[in-house]
Amino acid sequence: MKYLLLSVLFLPFAGRPLPENVVEIRGGAWPINLERNADGVGTYSLIYRNQEVMDAVSLDTLTFPNVEQLKYFAKGLDALKVGHNGDIANFKDYSLSRADKKFDGIWYLLRYQWGSTSFKQPEADIMGKTIKGL
């Protein structure tokens, strides 16, 4: 009887598709995740904590309408990787820029609408490898 009651409680959640977490790029206080959306049309989202908001947790979502647009993002990261300090890859809705830090290596800054996040080269490598595997 207990199992029947529990199964009835979880029944409303059984039919809903949930987003598939493709990869967690960075966890902790400043997370970045790349997820496949559950809309059934093959869209992907890069979900990150907005670093412009310091006194609260504000998550922003950069949505890619298809895999090709996501691969352009990866090509931008590849181009910046072999580029120089201060190089910028501008896209229609967002931009990526490279910032070399003397003792901290290569950093990237993603700007989308009114928010931004930064990440290091190893995190960019994880994103690139994951996107190329799709």
mmCIF file with all atom_site columns, N, CA and C in Angstrom, residues 36-37 39-44 64-67:
data_model
loop_
_atom_site.group_PDB
_atom_site.id
_atom_site.type_symbol
_atom_site.label_atom_id
_atom_site.label_alt_id
_atom_site.label_comp_id
_atom_site.label_asym_id
_atom_site.label_entity_id
_atom_site.label_seq_id
_atom_site.pdbx_PDB_ins_code
_atom_site.Cartn_x
_atom_site.Cartn_y
_atom_site.Cartn_z
_atom_site.occupancy
_atom_site.B_iso_or_equiv
_atom_site.pdbx_formal_charge
_atom_site.auth_seq_id
_atom_site.auth_comp_id
_atom_site.auth_asym_id
_atom_site.auth_atom_id
_atom_site.pdbx_PDB_model_num
ATOM 1  N N  . ARG A 1 36 ? 21.294 20.207 -22.745 1.00 0.00 ? 36 ARG A N  1
ATOM 2  C CA . ARG A 1 36 ? 20.398 20.026 -23.876 1.00 0.00 ? 36 ARG A CA 1
ATOM 3  C C  . ARG A 1 36 ? 18.992 20.307 -23.364 1.00 0.00 ? 36 ARG A C  1
ATOM 4  N N  . ASN A 1 37 ? 18.280 21.193 -24.040 1.00 0.00 ? 37 ASN A N  1
ATOM 5  C CA . ASN A 1 37 ? 16.940 21.569 -23.601 1.00 0.00 ? 37 ASN A CA 1
ATOM 6  C C  . ASN A 1 37 ? 15.944 20.445 -23.892 1.00 0.00 ? 37 ASN A C  1
ATOM 7  N N  . ASP A 1 39 ? 12.994 20.702 -25.077 1.00 0.00 ? 39 ASP A N  1
ATOM 8  C CA . ASP A 1 39 ? 11.937 21.154 -25.969 1.00 0.00 ? 39 ASP A CA 1
ATOM 9  C C  . ASP A 1 39 ? 11.726 20.233 -27.169 1.00 0.00 ? 39 ASP A C  1
ATOM 10 N N  . GLY A 1 40 ? 12.632 19.297 -27.386 1.00 0.00 ? 40 GLY A N  1
ATOM 11 C CA . GLY A 1 40 ? 12.482 18.336 -28.464 1.00 0.00 ? 40 GLY A CA 1
ATOM 12 C C  . GLY A 1 40 ? 12.949 18.824 -29.827 1.00 0.00 ? 40 GLY A C  1
ATOM 13 N N  . VAL A 1 41 ? 13.496 20.035 -29.918 1.00 0.00 ? 41 VAL A N  1
ATOM 14 C CA . VAL A 1 41 ? 13.955 20.534 -31.212 1.00 0.00 ? 41 VAL A CA 1
ATOM 15 C C  . VAL A 1 41 ? 15.474 20.689 -31.277 1.00 0.00 ? 41 VAL A C  1
ATOM 16 N N  . GLY A 1 42 ? 16.171 20.217 -30.286 1.00 0.00 ? 42 GLY A N  1
ATOM 17 C CA . GLY A 1 42 ? 17.628 20.206 -30.322 1.00 0.00 ? 42 GLY A CA 1
ATOM 18 C C  . GLY A 1 42 ? 18.299 21.502 -29.923 1.00 0.00 ? 42 GLY A C  1
ATOM 19 N N  . THR A 1 43 ? 17.681 22.280 -29.061 1.00 0.00 ? 43 THR A N  1
ATOM 20 C CA . THR A 1 43 ? 18.337 23.502 -28.596 1.00 0.00 ? 43 THR A CA 1
ATOM 21 C C  . THR A 1 43 ? 19.215 23.193 -27.382 1.00 0.00 ? 43 THR A C  1
ATOM 22 N N  . TYR A 1 44 ? 20.226 24.014 -27.199 1.00 0.00 ? 44 TYR A N  1
ATOM 23 C CA . TYR A 1 44 ? 21.160 23.866 -26.088 1.00 0.00 ? 44 TYR A CA 1
ATOM 24 C C  . TYR A 1 44 ? 21.234 25.181 -25.329 1.00 0.00 ? 44 TYR A C  1
ATOM 25 N N  . PHE A 1 64 ? 21.234 28.389 -27.511 1.00 0.00 ? 64 PHE A N  1
ATOM 26 C CA . PHE A 1 64 ? 21.655 28.164 -28.894 1.00 0.00 ? 64 PHE A CA 1
ATOM 27 C C  . PHE A 1 64 ? 20.536 27.417 -29.597 1.00 0.00 ? 64 PHE A C  1
ATOM 28 N N  . PRO A 1 65 ? 19.994 27.953 -30.711 1.00 0.00 ? 65 PRO A N  1
ATOM 29 C CA . PRO A 1 65 ? 18.832 27.342 -31.346 1.00 0.00 ? 65 PRO A CA 1
ATOM 30 C C  . PRO A 1 65 ? 19.093 25.984 -31.998 1.00 0.00 ? 65 PRO A C  1
ATOM 31 N N  . ASN A 1 66 ? 20.357 25.673 -32.275 1.00 0.00 ? 66 ASN A N  1
ATOM 32 C CA . ASN A 1 66 ? 20.676 24.376 -32.878 1.00 0.00 ? 66 ASN A CA 1
ATOM 33 C C  . ASN A 1 66 ? 22.152 24.053 -32.627 1.00 0.00 ? 66 ASN A C  1
ATOM 34 N N  . VAL A 1 67 ? 22.544 22.870 -33.019 1.00 0.00 ? 67 VAL A N  1
ATOM 35 C CA . VAL A 1 67 ? 23.917 22.413 -32.787 1.00 0.00 ? 67 VAL A CA 1
ATOM 36 C C  . VAL A 1 67 ? 24.915 23.241 -33.593 1.00 0.00 ? 67 VAL A C  1
#
